Amino acid sequence: MTAGWLAPDLTMNAADYRELVGAALAFKQRYPQHTECVLRGKAIYFLFYNPSLRTRSSFQTGLSRMGGHPITLDPQNGIYTPALPEAEIPYSTERVADVARVLSAYGDAIAIRMYGAPAGWVYGGAHRHLEAFAKWASVPVINMECDRFHPCQALADVMTLRERLGGLTGRRLCISWAYSGSWHKPVAVPQSLLLAAVKSGMDVTLAHPPAFALDPAVMNAAEKFADQTGARVRVTHDFRDGMSDAHAVYAKSWCSLTHLPAHAGEPVDETAMRAAFEPHRHWCVDQAVMGHAAPNAGYLHCLPADRGQEVADDVIDGPQSWVFQQAANRLHAQNAIMAHLLNPGCLA
Ligand code: CP
């Protein structure tokens, strides 16, 4: 397997991760004048099984401006849908193992977004697709969000926290579930962020209603990283308690893992999924909720945000909102990731 960017939040040690965050912040200072040739001639294939504004635009802009060639392939229209053996349909799908080897022969990396419906909503199913790509590709595979991790987002998040708060050791981050009218948001963002934050030494309070617990394997990994960095992880089911004295509040919705199907082909119990959300409509970050956080605490969200449900307009548009700096950092985080994978010398 070639080195890639599949689940670095889980697999990369804390020291290496911190070093990469520092390198990404320095790389940002050189962009665009002093980075314009670092990926000259490099071709990356971008496969989006799900919609995207930020990831698609920032990756493709960044790669173009560094001299490379972004090539978008739509897995559900225009190519044979890359599939694992158990989901193959003659002349409609193509085995991931074959796609990965073919694209490796043409270009320099393969980037994939896949979560939810394209993997039948079985938790971990999308991540297995990415692992299959990585197994068969001879070029790096980049995770642009699967059902377990969103490592590009997490790097941008930590960069933003570093820019706003300076050193992160001992700084308090609240990662909170928030209400949404959609049950479809994956757990990838809070899971990657939790791991990236504790590697950065932050004390994290994870706030969610009981039915919205994260993957126990991720929680265990977070505790292990916290032991190494001296960070603390606390879980609360009380929204306002979660905000208490936080230096940064990252509140977004995610789905309930307990209501996802265990096996491919089983339907999602949408009634149960929605019922899990409805008692928690008050989990919306408004000015009163932000008042429980530390003075001048920042509000973060990966976007797209469900305004009026996850967050009030006057918070996301107000002086405490860091979300547009965070969105801008997607470009810089991913530039650093592409450079790290394809021309690591230029990051030094
Ligand atoms: N935050 C994020 O990944 O945005 P997109 O879904 O627009 O790519």
PDB file of C-alpha atoms in Angstrom, residues 9-296:
ATOM      1  CA  ASP A   9      -6.261  11.318  12.494  1.00  0.00           C
ATOM      2  CA  LEU A  10      -6.178   7.717  13.690  1.00  0.00           C
ATOM      3  CA  THR A  11      -2.827   6.511  12.366  1.00  0.00           C
ATOM      4  CA  MET A  12      -0.420   9.457  12.526  1.00  0.00           C
ATOM      5  CA  ASN A  13       1.329  10.010  15.851  1.00  0.00           C
ATOM      6  CA  ALA A  14       0.800  13.272  17.712  1.00  0.00           C
ATOM      7  CA  ALA A  15       4.301  14.654  17.099  1.00  0.00           C
ATOM      8  CA  ASP A  16       4.112  14.063  13.337  1.00  0.00           C
ATOM      9  CA  TYR A  17       0.627  15.537  13.231  1.00  0.00           C
ATOM     10  CA  ARG A  18       1.684  18.685  15.047  1.00  0.00           C
ATOM     11  CA  GLU A  19       4.674  19.028  12.731  1.00  0.00           C
ATOM     12  CA  LEU A  20       2.388  18.794   9.711  1.00  0.00           C
ATOM     13  CA  VAL A  21       0.055  21.452  11.138  1.00  0.00           C
ATOM     14  CA  GLY A  22       3.050  23.776  11.566  1.00  0.00           C
ATOM     15  CA  ALA A  23       4.267  23.034   8.040  1.00  0.00           C
ATOM     16  CA  ALA A  24       0.787  23.672   6.632  1.00  0.00           C
ATOM     17  CA  LEU A  25       0.603  27.059   8.386  1.00  0.00           C
ATOM     18  CA  ALA A  26       4.028  27.988   6.996  1.00  0.00           C
ATOM     19  CA  PHE A  27       3.043  26.749   3.526  1.00  0.00           C
ATOM     20  CA  LYS A  28      -0.018  29.000   3.667  1.00  0.00           C
ATOM     21  CA  GLN A  29       2.266  32.019   4.078  1.00  0.00           C
ATOM     22  CA  ARG A  30       4.042  31.109   0.825  1.00  0.00           C
ATOM     23  CA  TYR A  31       0.837  30.678  -1.214  1.00  0.00           C
ATOM     24  CA  PRO A  32       0.338  31.482  -4.060  1.00  0.00           C
ATOM     25  CA  GLN A  33       3.476  33.236  -5.357  1.00  0.00           C
ATOM     26  CA  HIS A  34       6.000  30.848  -3.854  1.00  0.00           C
ATOM     27  CA  THR A  35       4.104  27.593  -4.355  1.00  0.00           C
ATOM     28  CA  GLU A  36       3.020  27.941  -7.958  1.00  0.00           C
ATOM     29  CA  CYS A  37       5.284  25.248  -9.400  1.00  0.00           C
ATOM     30  CA  VAL A  38       5.539  22.737  -6.560  1.00  0.00           C
ATOM     31  CA  LEU A  39       3.057  20.289  -8.129  1.00  0.00           C
ATOM     32  CA  ARG A  40       3.845  21.088 -11.747  1.00  0.00           C
ATOM     33  CA  GLY A  41       2.528  18.372 -14.048  1.00  0.00           C
ATOM     34  CA  LYS A  42       0.912  16.311 -11.274  1.00  0.00           C
ATOM     35  CA  ALA A  43      -2.511  14.859 -12.108  1.00  0.00           C
ATOM     36  CA  ILE A  44      -4.998  13.969  -9.377  1.00  0.00           C
ATOM     37  CA  TYR A  45      -8.309  12.172  -9.962  1.00  0.00           C
ATOM     38  CA  PHE A  46     -11.183  13.425  -7.811  1.00  0.00           C
ATOM     39  CA  LEU A  47     -14.114  11.013  -7.312  1.00  0.00           C
ATOM     40  CA  PHE A  48     -17.153  12.478  -5.540  1.00  0.00           C
ATOM     41  CA  TYR A  49     -19.900   9.992  -4.660  1.00  0.00           C
ATOM     42  CA  ASN A  50     -21.545  12.800  -2.621  1.00  0.00           C
ATOM     43  CA  PRO A  51     -22.060  16.540  -3.123  1.00  0.00           C
ATOM     44  CA  SER A  52     -19.377  19.046  -2.184  1.00  0.00           C
ATOM     45  CA  LEU A  53     -18.743  22.749  -2.489  1.00  0.00           C
ATOM     46  CA  ARG A  54     -15.671  23.412  -0.340  1.00  0.00           C
ATOM     47  CA  THR A  55     -13.713  20.196  -0.817  1.00  0.00           C
ATOM     48  CA  ARG A  56     -14.188  20.095  -4.575  1.00  0.00           C
ATOM     49  CA  SER A  57     -13.475  23.781  -5.187  1.00  0.00           C
ATOM     50  CA  SER A  58     -10.563  24.150  -2.783  1.00  0.00           C
ATOM     51  CA  PHE A  59      -8.736  21.005  -3.906  1.00  0.00           C
ATOM     52  CA  GLN A  60      -9.083  21.833  -7.568  1.00  0.00           C
ATOM     53  CA  THR A  61      -8.169  25.491  -7.163  1.00  0.00           C
ATOM     54  CA  GLY A  62      -5.163  24.669  -5.005  1.00  0.00           C
ATOM     55  CA  LEU A  63      -3.853  21.981  -7.324  1.00  0.00           C
ATOM     56  CA  SER A  64      -4.276  24.183 -10.417  1.00  0.00           C
ATOM     57  CA  ARG A  65      -2.482  27.091  -8.776  1.00  0.00           C
ATOM     58  CA  MET A  66       0.409  24.823  -7.788  1.00  0.00           C
ATOM     59  CA  GLY A  67       0.856  23.755 -11.406  1.00  0.00           C
ATOM     60  CA  GLY A  68      -1.065  20.472 -11.331  1.00  0.00           C
ATOM     61  CA  HIS A  69      -4.043  19.036 -13.191  1.00  0.00           C
ATOM     62  CA  PRO A  70      -7.277  18.231 -11.311  1.00  0.00           C
ATOM     63  CA  ILE A  71      -9.474  15.710 -13.127  1.00  0.00           C
ATOM     64  CA  THR A  72     -12.993  15.157 -11.775  1.00  0.00           C
ATOM     65  CA  LEU A  73     -14.648  11.785 -12.307  1.00  0.00           C
ATOM     66  CA  ASP A  74     -18.291  11.335 -11.332  1.00  0.00           C
ATOM     67  CA  PRO A  75     -18.690   7.783  -9.991  1.00  0.00           C
ATOM     68  CA  GLN A  76     -22.424   7.778 -10.706  1.00  0.00           C
ATOM     69  CA  ASN A  77     -22.407   9.372 -14.133  1.00  0.00           C
ATOM     70  CA  GLY A  78     -19.858   9.165 -16.900  1.00  0.00           C
ATOM     71  CA  ILE A  79     -17.670   6.354 -15.542  1.00  0.00           C
ATOM     72  CA  TYR A  80     -18.501   2.805 -14.477  1.00  0.00           C
ATOM     73  CA  THR A  81     -19.216   3.160 -10.770  1.00  0.00           C
ATOM     74  CA  PRO A  82     -16.221   1.826  -8.807  1.00  0.00           C
ATOM     75  CA  ALA A  83     -17.616  -0.962  -6.604  1.00  0.00           C
ATOM     76  CA  LEU A  84     -16.521  -3.713  -4.253  1.00  0.00           C
ATOM     77  CA  PRO A  85     -17.041  -7.311  -5.485  1.00  0.00           C
ATOM     78  CA  GLU A  86     -20.277  -7.864  -3.509  1.00  0.00           C
ATOM     79  CA  ALA A  87     -21.958  -4.854  -5.200  1.00  0.00           C
ATOM     80  CA  GLU A  88     -20.909  -5.403  -8.792  1.00  0.00           C
ATOM     81  CA  ILE A  89     -23.433  -4.983 -11.627  1.00  0.00           C
ATOM     82  CA  PRO A  90     -22.299  -6.064 -15.118  1.00  0.00           C
ATOM     83  CA  TYR A  91     -21.229  -3.156 -17.365  1.00  0.00           C
ATOM     84  CA  SER A  92     -22.511  -0.651 -14.811  1.00  0.00           C
ATOM     85  CA  THR A  93     -19.872  -0.927 -12.112  1.00  0.00           C
ATOM     86  CA  GLU A  94     -16.144  -1.600 -12.250  1.00  0.00           C
ATOM     87  CA  ARG A  95     -14.213  -3.314  -9.478  1.00  0.00           C
ATOM     88  CA  VAL A  96     -12.362  -0.826  -7.246  1.00  0.00           C
ATOM     89  CA  ALA A  97      -9.221  -2.941  -7.589  1.00  0.00           C
ATOM     90  CA  ASP A  98      -9.277  -2.397 -11.366  1.00  0.00           C
ATOM     91  CA  VAL A  99     -10.116   1.311 -11.232  1.00  0.00           C
ATOM     92  CA  ALA A 100      -7.356   1.953  -8.718  1.00  0.00           C
ATOM     93  CA  ARG A 101      -4.729   0.217 -10.839  1.00  0.00           C
ATOM     94  CA  VAL A 102      -5.825   1.913 -14.064  1.00  0.00           C
ATOM     95  CA  LEU A 103      -5.843   5.432 -12.582  1.00  0.00           C
ATOM     96  CA  SER A 104      -2.474   4.756 -10.920  1.00  0.00           C
ATOM     97  CA  ALA A 105      -1.039   4.162 -14.374  1.00  0.00           C
ATOM     98  CA  TYR A 106      -2.119   7.607 -15.572  1.00  0.00           C
ATOM     99  CA  GLY A 107      -1.823  10.021 -12.688  1.00  0.00           C
ATOM    100  CA  ASP A 108      -0.247  10.830  -9.358  1.00  0.00           C
ATOM    101  CA  ALA A 109      -3.007  10.480  -6.729  1.00  0.00           C
ATOM    102  CA  ILE A 110      -6.654   9.485  -6.315  1.00  0.00           C
ATOM    103  CA  ALA A 111      -8.971  11.443  -4.023  1.00  0.00           C
ATOM    104  CA  ILE A 112     -12.360  10.064  -2.969  1.00  0.00           C
ATOM    105  CA  ARG A 113     -15.449  11.300  -1.132  1.00  0.00           C
ATOM    106  CA  MET A 114     -17.897   8.594  -0.143  1.00  0.00           C
ATOM    107  CA  TYR A 115     -20.302   8.238   2.765  1.00  0.00           C
ATOM    108  CA  GLY A 116     -23.932   7.342   3.413  1.00  0.00           C
ATOM    109  CA  ALA A 117     -26.217   6.146   0.633  1.00  0.00           C
ATOM    110  CA  PRO A 118     -23.512   5.109  -1.907  1.00  0.00           C
ATOM    111  CA  ALA A 119     -22.305   2.584   0.688  1.00  0.00           C
ATOM    112  CA  GLY A 120     -25.806   1.555   1.801  1.00  0.00           C
ATOM    113  CA  TRP A 121     -25.477   3.508   5.075  1.00  0.00           C
ATOM    114  CA  VAL A 122     -23.622   0.629   6.730  1.00  0.00           C
ATOM    115  CA  TYR A 123     -21.184   2.345   9.086  1.00  0.00           C
ATOM    116  CA  GLY A 124     -17.622   1.746   7.889  1.00  0.00           C
ATOM    117  CA  GLY A 125     -18.747   0.579   4.447  1.00  0.00           C
ATOM    118  CA  ALA A 126     -17.540   3.718   2.705  1.00  0.00           C
ATOM    119  CA  HIS A 127     -14.237   3.601   4.551  1.00  0.00           C
ATOM    120  CA  ARG A 128     -13.778   0.034   3.267  1.00  0.00           C
ATOM    121  CA  HIS A 129     -14.110   1.351  -0.298  1.00  0.00           C
ATOM    122  CA  LEU A 130     -11.299   3.817   0.385  1.00  0.00           C
ATOM    123  CA  GLU A 131      -9.180   1.073   1.936  1.00  0.00           C
ATOM    124  CA  ALA A 132      -9.718  -1.026  -1.185  1.00  0.00           C
ATOM    125  CA  PHE A 133      -8.602   1.865  -3.382  1.00  0.00           C
ATOM    126  CA  ALA A 134      -5.516   2.308  -1.186  1.00  0.00           C
ATOM    127  CA  LYS A 135      -4.744  -1.412  -1.290  1.00  0.00           C
ATOM    128  CA  TRP A 136      -4.720  -1.551  -5.071  1.00  0.00           C
ATOM    129  CA  ALA A 137      -3.453   1.908  -6.037  1.00  0.00           C
ATOM    130  CA  SER A 138       0.246   2.497  -6.506  1.00  0.00           C
ATOM    131  CA  VAL A 139      -0.274   6.243  -5.998  1.00  0.00           C
ATOM    132  CA  PRO A 140      -1.473   7.987  -2.791  1.00  0.00           C
ATOM    133  CA  VAL A 141      -5.184   7.840  -1.998  1.00  0.00           C
ATOM    134  CA  ILE A 142      -6.708  10.876  -0.280  1.00  0.00           C
ATOM    135  CA  ASN A 143      -9.815  10.681   1.890  1.00  0.00           C
ATOM    136  CA  MET A 144     -12.044  13.658   1.026  1.00  0.00           C
ATOM    137  CA  GLU A 145     -14.581  12.455   3.664  1.00  0.00           C
ATOM    138  CA  CYS A 146     -15.815   8.972   4.276  1.00  0.00           C
ATOM    139  CA  ASP A 147     -18.263   7.688   6.881  1.00  0.00           C
ATOM    140  CA  ARG A 148     -15.584   7.564   9.598  1.00  0.00           C
ATOM    141  CA  PHE A 149     -13.142  10.394   8.955  1.00  0.00           C
ATOM    142  CA  HIS A 150     -12.806  13.794   7.296  1.00  0.00           C
ATOM    143  CA  PRO A 151      -9.070  14.383   7.768  1.00  0.00           C
ATOM    144  CA  CYS A 152      -8.812  17.305   5.319  1.00  0.00           C
ATOM    145  CA  GLN A 153     -11.442  19.166   7.320  1.00  0.00           C
ATOM    146  CA  ALA A 154      -9.730  18.362  10.624  1.00  0.00           C
ATOM    147  CA  LEU A 155      -6.400  19.748   9.425  1.00  0.00           C
ATOM    148  CA  ALA A 156      -8.102  22.992   8.366  1.00  0.00           C
ATOM    149  CA  ASP A 157      -9.919  23.092  11.717  1.00  0.00           C
ATOM    150  CA  VAL A 158      -6.727  22.741  13.745  1.00  0.00           C
ATOM    151  CA  MET A 159      -4.969  25.329  11.570  1.00  0.00           C
ATOM    152  CA  THR A 160      -7.821  27.756  12.290  1.00  0.00           C
ATOM    153  CA  LEU A 161      -7.677  27.033  16.016  1.00  0.00           C
ATOM    154  CA  ARG A 162      -3.915  27.616  15.974  1.00  0.00           C
ATOM    155  CA  GLU A 163      -4.344  30.926  14.153  1.00  0.00           C
ATOM    156  CA  ARG A 164      -7.043  32.091  16.553  1.00  0.00           C
ATOM    157  CA  LEU A 165      -5.807  30.704  19.860  1.00  0.00           C
ATOM    158  CA  GLY A 166      -2.045  30.346  19.362  1.00  0.00           C
ATOM    159  CA  GLY A 167      -0.690  27.337  21.267  1.00  0.00           C
ATOM    160  CA  LEU A 168      -3.423  24.774  21.769  1.00  0.00           C
ATOM    161  CA  THR A 169      -2.131  22.919  24.822  1.00  0.00           C
ATOM    162  CA  GLY A 170      -4.722  23.194  27.579  1.00  0.00           C
ATOM    163  CA  ARG A 171      -7.136  25.215  25.453  1.00  0.00           C
ATOM    164  CA  ARG A 172     -10.750  24.093  25.826  1.00  0.00           C
ATOM    165  CA  LEU A 173     -12.723  22.908  22.780  1.00  0.00           C
ATOM    166  CA  CYS A 174     -16.371  21.918  22.919  1.00  0.00           C
ATOM    167  CA  ILE A 175     -17.369  19.565  20.102  1.00  0.00           C
ATOM    168  CA  SER A 176     -21.133  19.455  20.224  1.00  0.00           C
ATOM    169  CA  TRP A 177     -23.910  17.693  18.387  1.00  0.00           C
ATOM    170  CA  ALA A 178     -26.562  20.095  17.067  1.00  0.00           C
ATOM    171  CA  TYR A 179     -30.083  19.629  15.779  1.00  0.00           C
ATOM    172  CA  SER A 180     -30.780  19.424  12.042  1.00  0.00           C
ATOM    173  CA  GLY A 181     -33.819  18.793   9.903  1.00  0.00           C
ATOM    174  CA  SER A 182     -31.702  16.174   8.101  1.00  0.00           C
ATOM    175  CA  TRP A 183     -30.497  12.925   9.693  1.00  0.00           C
ATOM    176  CA  HIS A 184     -27.980  12.346   6.892  1.00  0.00           C
ATOM    177  CA  LYS A 185     -24.808  14.005   8.192  1.00  0.00           C
ATOM    178  CA  PRO A 186     -22.021  11.519   8.884  1.00  0.00           C
ATOM    179  CA  VAL A 187     -19.924  11.356  12.076  1.00  0.00           C
ATOM    180  CA  ALA A 188     -16.707  11.914  10.108  1.00  0.00           C
ATOM    181  CA  VAL A 189     -16.199  15.558  11.117  1.00  0.00           C
ATOM    182  CA  PRO A 190     -16.519  15.208  14.911  1.00  0.00           C
ATOM    183  CA  GLN A 191     -14.489  11.984  14.893  1.00  0.00           C
ATOM    184  CA  SER A 192     -11.555  13.433  12.943  1.00  0.00           C
ATOM    185  CA  LEU A 193     -11.694  16.674  14.898  1.00  0.00           C
ATOM    186  CA  LEU A 194     -11.717  14.901  18.272  1.00  0.00           C
ATOM    187  CA  LEU A 195      -8.563  12.976  17.367  1.00  0.00           C
ATOM    188  CA  ALA A 196      -6.802  15.967  15.809  1.00  0.00           C
ATOM    189  CA  ALA A 197      -7.651  18.189  18.795  1.00  0.00           C
ATOM    190  CA  VAL A 198      -6.333  15.820  21.464  1.00  0.00           C
ATOM    191  CA  LYS A 199      -3.163  15.271  19.407  1.00  0.00           C
ATOM    192  CA  SER A 200      -2.805  19.039  19.515  1.00  0.00           C
ATOM    193  CA  GLY A 201      -3.101  18.992  23.317  1.00  0.00           C
ATOM    194  CA  MET A 202      -6.590  20.484  23.580  1.00  0.00           C
ATOM    195  CA  ASP A 203      -8.976  19.619  26.400  1.00  0.00           C
ATOM    196  CA  VAL A 204     -12.103  18.452  24.612  1.00  0.00           C
ATOM    197  CA  THR A 205     -15.645  18.284  25.916  1.00  0.00           C
ATOM    198  CA  LEU A 206     -17.840  16.193  23.648  1.00  0.00           C
ATOM    199  CA  ALA A 207     -21.511  17.102  24.080  1.00  0.00           C
ATOM    200  CA  HIS A 208     -24.316  15.056  22.544  1.00  0.00           C
ATOM    201  CA  PRO A 209     -27.648  13.461  23.453  1.00  0.00           C
ATOM    202  CA  PRO A 210     -27.142   9.823  24.523  1.00  0.00           C
ATOM    203  CA  ALA A 211     -28.284   8.372  21.164  1.00  0.00           C
ATOM    204  CA  PHE A 212     -25.554  10.261  19.292  1.00  0.00           C
ATOM    205  CA  ALA A 213     -22.412   8.684  20.755  1.00  0.00           C
ATOM    206  CA  LEU A 214     -19.396   8.446  18.462  1.00  0.00           C
ATOM    207  CA  ASP A 215     -17.693   5.210  17.417  1.00  0.00           C
ATOM    208  CA  PRO A 216     -16.237   3.543  20.571  1.00  0.00           C
ATOM    209  CA  ALA A 217     -13.023   2.752  18.644  1.00  0.00           C
ATOM    210  CA  VAL A 218     -12.543   6.461  17.987  1.00  0.00           C
ATOM    211  CA  MET A 219     -13.284   7.325  21.617  1.00  0.00           C
ATOM    212  CA  ASN A 220     -10.694   4.775  22.764  1.00  0.00           C
ATOM    213  CA  ALA A 221      -8.118   6.171  20.330  1.00  0.00           C
ATOM    214  CA  ALA A 222      -8.842   9.696  21.572  1.00  0.00           C
ATOM    215  CA  GLU A 223      -8.210   8.588  25.170  1.00  0.00           C
ATOM    216  CA  LYS A 224      -4.897   7.005  24.147  1.00  0.00           C
ATOM    217  CA  PHE A 225      -3.726  10.131  22.305  1.00  0.00           C
ATOM    218  CA  ALA A 226      -4.875  12.247  25.235  1.00  0.00           C
ATOM    219  CA  ASP A 227      -2.705  10.150  27.573  1.00  0.00           C
ATOM    220  CA  GLN A 228       0.270  10.884  25.308  1.00  0.00           C
ATOM    221  CA  THR A 229      -0.294  14.637  25.001  1.00  0.00           C
ATOM    222  CA  GLY A 230      -1.741  15.413  28.448  1.00  0.00           C
ATOM    223  CA  ALA A 231      -5.068  16.435  26.913  1.00  0.00           C
ATOM    224  CA  ARG A 232      -8.390  15.604  28.561  1.00  0.00           C
ATOM    225  CA  VAL A 233     -11.591  14.207  27.041  1.00  0.00           C
ATOM    226  CA  ARG A 234     -14.922  14.674  28.804  1.00  0.00           C
ATOM    227  CA  VAL A 235     -18.379  13.600  27.596  1.00  0.00           C
ATOM    228  CA  THR A 236     -21.596  15.316  28.623  1.00  0.00           C
ATOM    229  CA  HIS A 237     -25.209  14.945  27.529  1.00  0.00           C
ATOM    230  CA  ASP A 238     -26.033  18.492  28.620  1.00  0.00           C
ATOM    231  CA  PHE A 239     -25.761  21.064  25.805  1.00  0.00           C
ATOM    232  CA  ARG A 240     -25.015  24.076  27.991  1.00  0.00           C
ATOM    233  CA  ASP A 241     -22.636  22.175  30.248  1.00  0.00           C
ATOM    234  CA  GLY A 242     -20.671  21.278  27.118  1.00  0.00           C
ATOM    235  CA  MET A 243     -20.196  24.935  26.251  1.00  0.00           C
ATOM    236  CA  SER A 244     -19.032  25.832  29.736  1.00  0.00           C
ATOM    237  CA  ASP A 245     -15.906  28.037  29.570  1.00  0.00           C
ATOM    238  CA  ALA A 246     -14.932  26.698  26.125  1.00  0.00           C
ATOM    239  CA  HIS A 247     -12.429  28.753  24.132  1.00  0.00           C
ATOM    240  CA  ALA A 248     -13.942  27.383  20.932  1.00  0.00           C
ATOM    241  CA  VAL A 249     -17.335  25.826  20.210  1.00  0.00           C
ATOM    242  CA  TYR A 250     -17.674  23.478  17.236  1.00  0.00           C
ATOM    243  CA  ALA A 251     -21.329  22.522  17.013  1.00  0.00           C
ATOM    244  CA  LYS A 252     -22.789  20.568  14.136  1.00  0.00           C
ATOM    245  CA  SER A 253     -25.257  17.784  13.557  1.00  0.00           C
ATOM    246  CA  TRP A 254     -24.448  14.146  12.961  1.00  0.00           C
ATOM    247  CA  CYS A 255     -26.458  10.960  12.556  1.00  0.00           C
ATOM    248  CA  SER A 256     -27.168   8.347  15.202  1.00  0.00           C
ATOM    249  CA  LEU A 257     -24.940   5.325  14.634  1.00  0.00           C
ATOM    250  CA  THR A 258     -27.363   3.150  16.589  1.00  0.00           C
ATOM    251  CA  HIS A 259     -30.012   3.471  13.882  1.00  0.00           C
ATOM    252  CA  LEU A 260     -27.864   2.695  10.846  1.00  0.00           C
ATOM    253  CA  PRO A 261     -28.259  -0.722   9.190  1.00  0.00           C
ATOM    254  CA  ALA A 262     -25.799  -3.409  10.233  1.00  0.00           C
ATOM    255  CA  HIS A 263     -25.668  -5.068   6.809  1.00  0.00           C
ATOM    256  CA  ALA A 264     -25.711  -3.964   3.170  1.00  0.00           C
ATOM    257  CA  GLY A 265     -29.171  -4.083   1.636  1.00  0.00           C
ATOM    258  CA  GLU A 266     -31.002  -3.392   4.903  1.00  0.00           C
ATOM    259  CA  PRO A 267     -33.028  -0.161   4.824  1.00  0.00           C
ATOM    260  CA  VAL A 268     -32.360   2.712   7.217  1.00  0.00           C
ATOM    261  CA  ASP A 269     -35.111   2.979   9.825  1.00  0.00           C
ATOM    262  CA  GLU A 270     -35.865   6.599   8.949  1.00  0.00           C
ATOM    263  CA  THR A 271     -38.696   6.844  11.471  1.00  0.00           C
ATOM    264  CA  ALA A 272     -36.405   5.838  14.323  1.00  0.00           C
ATOM    265  CA  MET A 273     -33.641   8.064  12.990  1.00  0.00           C
ATOM    266  CA  ARG A 274     -35.884  11.133  12.900  1.00  0.00           C
ATOM    267  CA  ALA A 275     -37.399  10.270  16.282  1.00  0.00           C
ATOM    268  CA  ALA A 276     -33.902  10.344  17.778  1.00  0.00           C
ATOM    269  CA  PHE A 277     -33.496  13.952  16.600  1.00  0.00           C
ATOM    270  CA  GLU A 278     -36.844  15.498  17.470  1.00  0.00           C
ATOM    271  CA  PRO A 279     -36.552  15.824  21.288  1.00  0.00           C
ATOM    272  CA  HIS A 280     -33.375  17.865  20.798  1.00  0.00           C
ATOM    273  CA  ARG A 281     -34.503  20.839  18.682  1.00  0.00           C
ATOM    274  CA  HIS A 282     -33.120  23.157  21.356  1.00  0.00           C
ATOM    275  CA  TRP A 283     -29.552  22.018  20.558  1.00  0.00           C
ATOM    276  CA  CYS A 284     -29.066  25.150  18.431  1.00  0.00           C
ATOM    277  CA  VAL A 285     -26.175  27.527  19.075  1.00  0.00           C
ATOM    278  CA  ASP A 286     -27.606  30.986  19.670  1.00  0.00           C
ATOM    279  CA  GLN A 287     -26.242  33.978  21.565  1.00  0.00           C
ATOM    280  CA  ALA A 288     -27.540  32.658  24.888  1.00  0.00           C
ATOM    281  CA  VAL A 289     -25.736  29.347  24.373  1.00  0.00           C
ATOM    282  CA  MET A 290     -22.513  31.122  23.357  1.00  0.00           C
ATOM    283  CA  GLY A 291     -22.841  33.068  26.598  1.00  0.00           C
ATOM    284  CA  HIS A 292     -21.883  29.896  28.484  1.00  0.00           C
ATOM    285  CA  ALA A 293     -18.538  29.713  26.676  1.00  0.00           C
ATOM    286  CA  ALA A 294     -15.475  31.760  27.589  1.00  0.00           C
ATOM    287  CA  PRO A 295     -15.574  35.479  26.670  1.00  0.00           C
ATOM    288  CA  ASN A 296     -14.761  35.939  22.955  1.00  0.00           C
TER     289      ASN A 296
END
